[in-house]
Amino acid sequence: MKTRDLAYVALFAAVIAVLGTLPAITVGPVPITAQTLGVMLAGSVLGARRGSLAVLLFLVLVAVGLPLLASGAGGLAPFAGPTAGYLYSWPVAAFVIGWLTERSWDRYDVLRGTLFNVVGGIVVIYAIGVPVLKAVAGLEWGAAFWSGAAVFVPGDLFKAVVAAAIADVVRRSYPVIERPRRTAESR
């Protein structure tokens, strides 16, 4: 990995941390935070590998005790609580968003970016987060889905559009994701 790549990874880990300073809105056991916007941005601006590494770096910093989550939490406790699944899903979400973005390099626009953010940043996060919430909090499926996903969809859709719009501008003005190289085998 090049020095520039390390700088991008560190920068986006910091972006996710800064988004955690915005006040969280508590709705049931899962708070509404701006940090998922950072996860979406990491994947859509940096691509699969660097985006997921940025999120992993952020989570390592949280695990060692830095209070970087929107609730001001840090340490290992958040990784064992009812919202742990959402944290575990973030690197996967950034990877999926980045992978989809890389595959549509020549056709990327805000609409496609929004779709990629919905798939990776909403579907993937809920698919991992809701079952963990159900198991840890002892909720029924309906209650887990309602309190851990359904109430967040409007805000997450807004974040998906914002991340796609920012990524589209960054892609056109300062492309961080390099154009996929064609190999002799892929021609």
Short mmCIF file of C-alpha atoms in Angstrom, two decimals:
data_model
loop_
_atom_site.label_atom_id
_atom_site.label_comp_id
_atom_site.label_asym_id
_atom_site.label_seq_id
_atom_site.Cartn_x
_atom_site.Cartn_y
_atom_site.Cartn_z
CA MET A 1 0.00 0.00 0.00
CA LYS A 2 1.35 3.41 -0.93
CA THR A 3 1.78 6.32 1.47
CA ARG A 4 -1.05 8.12 -0.32
CA ASP A 5 -3.36 5.15 0.31
CA LEU A 6 -2.48 5.17 4.02
CA ALA A 7 -3.22 8.89 4.15
CA TYR A 8 -6.64 8.35 2.53
CA VAL A 9 -7.45 5.54 4.97
CA ALA A 10 -6.46 7.69 7.96
CA LEU A 11 -8.34 10.70 6.58
CA PHE A 12 -11.59 8.80 6.19
CA ALA A 13 -11.24 7.18 9.62
CA ALA A 14 -10.98 10.75 10.91
CA VAL A 15 -14.04 11.80 8.87
CA ILE A 16 -16.07 9.02 10.51
CA ALA A 17 -14.80 10.14 13.92
CA VAL A 18 -15.68 13.79 13.25
CA LEU A 19 -19.18 12.80 12.11
CA GLY A 20 -19.52 11.13 15.52
CA THR A 21 -19.25 14.53 17.18
CA LEU A 22 -22.60 15.53 15.73
CA PRO A 23 -25.30 14.90 18.34
CA ALA A 24 -26.98 11.51 18.04
CA ILE A 25 -30.75 11.26 18.09
CA THR A 26 -31.83 8.37 20.29
CA VAL A 27 -34.79 6.38 19.01
CA GLY A 28 -35.09 3.13 20.92
CA PRO A 29 -31.93 1.08 21.45
CA VAL A 30 -30.16 2.30 18.28
CA PRO A 31 -29.16 5.97 17.95
CA ILE A 32 -29.39 7.90 14.68
CA THR A 33 -25.87 9.08 13.89
CA ALA A 34 -24.05 10.72 11.01
CA GLN A 35 -21.31 8.09 11.16
CA THR A 36 -23.03 5.85 8.62
CA LEU A 37 -22.67 8.76 6.21
CA GLY A 38 -18.91 8.45 6.78
CA VAL A 39 -19.07 4.71 6.09
CA MET A 40 -20.91 5.37 2.81
CA LEU A 41 -18.41 8.07 1.86
CA ALA A 42 -15.44 5.84 2.64
CA GLY A 43 -16.70 3.14 0.29
CA SER A 44 -17.88 5.41 -2.49
CA VAL A 45 -14.83 7.70 -2.51
CA LEU A 46 -12.01 5.29 -1.61
CA GLY A 47 -13.25 2.05 -3.12
CA ALA A 48 -13.65 -1.38 -1.56
CA ARG A 49 -10.20 -2.01 -0.13
CA ARG A 50 -9.27 1.41 1.20
CA GLY A 51 -12.83 2.22 2.27
CA SER A 52 -13.17 -0.92 4.37
CA LEU A 53 -9.67 -0.37 5.81
CA ALA A 54 -10.65 3.17 6.84
CA VAL A 55 -13.68 1.83 8.69
CA LEU A 56 -11.62 -0.95 10.29
CA LEU A 57 -9.06 1.62 11.46
CA PHE A 58 -11.86 3.66 13.01
CA LEU A 59 -13.23 0.57 14.79
CA VAL A 60 -9.76 -0.35 16.09
CA LEU A 61 -9.44 3.14 17.54
CA VAL A 62 -12.82 2.70 19.23
CA ALA A 63 -11.83 -0.75 20.53
CA VAL A 64 -8.64 0.56 22.15
CA GLY A 65 -10.75 3.02 24.10
CA LEU A 66 -11.00 6.25 22.15
CA PRO A 67 -14.53 7.66 22.67
CA LEU A 68 -15.23 8.13 18.97
CA LEU A 69 -18.73 6.72 18.67
CA ALA A 70 -21.57 9.21 18.48
CA SER A 71 -22.62 8.28 22.00
CA GLY A 72 -19.12 9.12 23.24
CA ALA A 73 -18.46 5.44 23.84
CA GLY A 74 -15.19 3.66 23.26
CA GLY A 75 -13.55 0.44 24.38
CA LEU A 76 -14.81 -3.09 23.94
CA ALA A 77 -18.29 -2.66 25.46
CA PRO A 78 -19.92 -1.31 22.26
CA PHE A 79 -18.75 -4.46 20.45
CA ALA A 80 -20.77 -6.65 22.83
CA GLY A 81 -23.91 -4.53 23.21
CA PRO A 82 -27.18 -4.48 21.28
CA THR A 83 -25.75 -2.21 18.56
CA ALA A 84 -22.61 -4.32 18.02
CA GLY A 85 -23.94 -5.80 14.78
CA TYR A 86 -24.15 -2.36 13.24
CA LEU A 87 -20.49 -1.73 14.08
CA TYR A 88 -19.50 -5.13 12.66
CA SER A 89 -21.40 -4.34 9.48
CA TRP A 90 -19.64 -1.06 8.73
CA PRO A 91 -16.47 -2.47 7.09
CA VAL A 92 -18.60 -4.88 5.06
CA ALA A 93 -20.87 -2.01 3.99
CA ALA A 94 -17.92 0.15 2.92
CA PHE A 95 -16.48 -2.80 0.99
CA VAL A 96 -19.75 -3.51 -0.85
CA ILE A 97 -20.28 0.17 -1.71
CA GLY A 98 -16.68 0.48 -2.89
CA TRP A 99 -16.84 -2.71 -4.92
CA LEU A 100 -20.01 -1.59 -6.70
CA THR A 101 -18.55 1.88 -7.28
CA GLU A 102 -15.35 0.46 -8.74
CA ARG A 103 -17.36 -1.71 -11.14
CA SER A 104 -19.26 1.29 -12.50
CA TRP A 105 -16.30 3.65 -12.87
CA ASP A 106 -17.29 4.97 -16.32
CA ARG A 107 -21.02 5.14 -15.57
CA TYR A 108 -21.02 6.44 -11.98
CA ASP A 109 -23.55 9.16 -11.24
CA VAL A 110 -25.63 10.25 -8.25
CA LEU A 111 -28.44 7.80 -9.03
CA ARG A 112 -26.11 4.80 -9.27
CA GLY A 113 -24.18 5.99 -6.22
CA THR A 114 -27.41 6.27 -4.24
CA LEU A 115 -28.35 2.72 -5.26
CA PHE A 116 -24.91 1.44 -4.20
CA ASN A 117 -25.22 3.26 -0.87
CA VAL A 118 -28.67 1.78 -0.31
CA VAL A 119 -27.43 -1.75 -1.04
CA GLY A 120 -24.22 -1.48 0.99
CA GLY A 121 -25.02 1.25 3.47
CA ILE A 122 -28.56 0.29 4.35
CA VAL A 123 -29.34 -3.32 3.34
CA VAL A 124 -25.98 -4.75 4.46
CA ILE A 125 -25.93 -2.78 7.70
CA TYR A 126 -29.48 -3.81 8.63
CA ALA A 127 -28.93 -7.43 7.54
CA ILE A 128 -26.11 -7.72 10.07
CA GLY A 129 -27.27 -5.23 12.71
CA VAL A 130 -30.89 -6.29 13.22
CA PRO A 131 -30.19 -9.99 13.98
CA VAL A 132 -27.51 -9.02 16.51
CA LEU A 133 -29.89 -6.49 18.09
CA LYS A 134 -32.58 -9.19 18.30
CA ALA A 135 -30.20 -11.70 19.90
CA VAL A 136 -28.49 -9.37 22.38
CA ALA A 137 -31.56 -7.37 23.39
CA GLY A 138 -33.86 -10.40 23.43
CA LEU A 139 -36.38 -8.81 21.06
CA GLU A 140 -38.86 -10.46 18.73
CA TRP A 141 -38.12 -10.06 15.02
CA GLY A 142 -40.81 -7.43 14.50
CA ALA A 143 -39.62 -5.32 17.41
CA ALA A 144 -35.98 -5.69 16.36
CA PHE A 145 -36.77 -4.67 12.78
CA TRP A 146 -38.92 -1.73 13.85
CA SER A 147 -36.56 -0.36 16.50
CA GLY A 148 -33.34 -1.26 14.67
CA ALA A 149 -34.14 -0.54 11.03
CA ALA A 150 -37.55 0.77 9.96
CA VAL A 151 -37.44 4.06 11.86
CA PHE A 152 -34.01 4.85 10.36
CA VAL A 153 -34.80 4.29 6.68
CA PRO A 154 -35.81 7.89 5.80
CA GLY A 155 -32.65 9.35 7.36
CA ASP A 156 -30.47 6.64 5.84
CA LEU A 157 -31.95 7.28 2.40
CA PHE A 158 -31.07 10.96 2.82
CA LYS A 159 -27.51 10.02 3.84
CA ALA A 160 -27.26 7.70 0.81
CA VAL A 161 -28.13 10.56 -1.55
CA VAL A 162 -25.76 13.00 0.19
CA ALA A 163 -22.88 10.50 0.08
CA ALA A 164 -23.54 9.76 -3.60
CA ALA A 165 -23.62 13.46 -4.49
CA ILE A 166 -20.37 14.14 -2.63
CA ALA A 167 -18.71 11.06 -4.16
CA ASP A 168 -19.79 12.12 -7.66
CA VAL A 169 -18.25 15.57 -7.23
CA VAL A 170 -15.05 14.12 -5.75
CA ARG A 171 -14.84 11.51 -8.51
CA ARG A 172 -15.06 14.16 -11.22
CA SER A 173 -12.77 16.74 -9.61
CA TYR A 174 -10.24 14.56 -7.79
CA PRO A 175 -10.64 10.88 -8.64
CA VAL A 176 -9.37 8.87 -5.70
CA ILE A 177 -10.55 5.55 -7.10
CA GLU A 178 -8.25 4.77 -9.98
CA ARG A 179 -9.69 3.71 -13.29
CA PRO A 180 -9.81 -0.09 -13.34
CA ARG A 181 -6.88 -1.46 -15.33
CA ARG A 182 -7.58 -3.89 -18.12
CA THR A 183 -5.36 -6.91 -18.03
CA ALA A 184 -4.51 -9.11 -20.97
CA GLU A 185 -6.82 -11.75 -19.49
CA SER A 186 -9.85 -9.44 -19.30
CA ARG A 187 -9.67 -8.28 -22.92
#
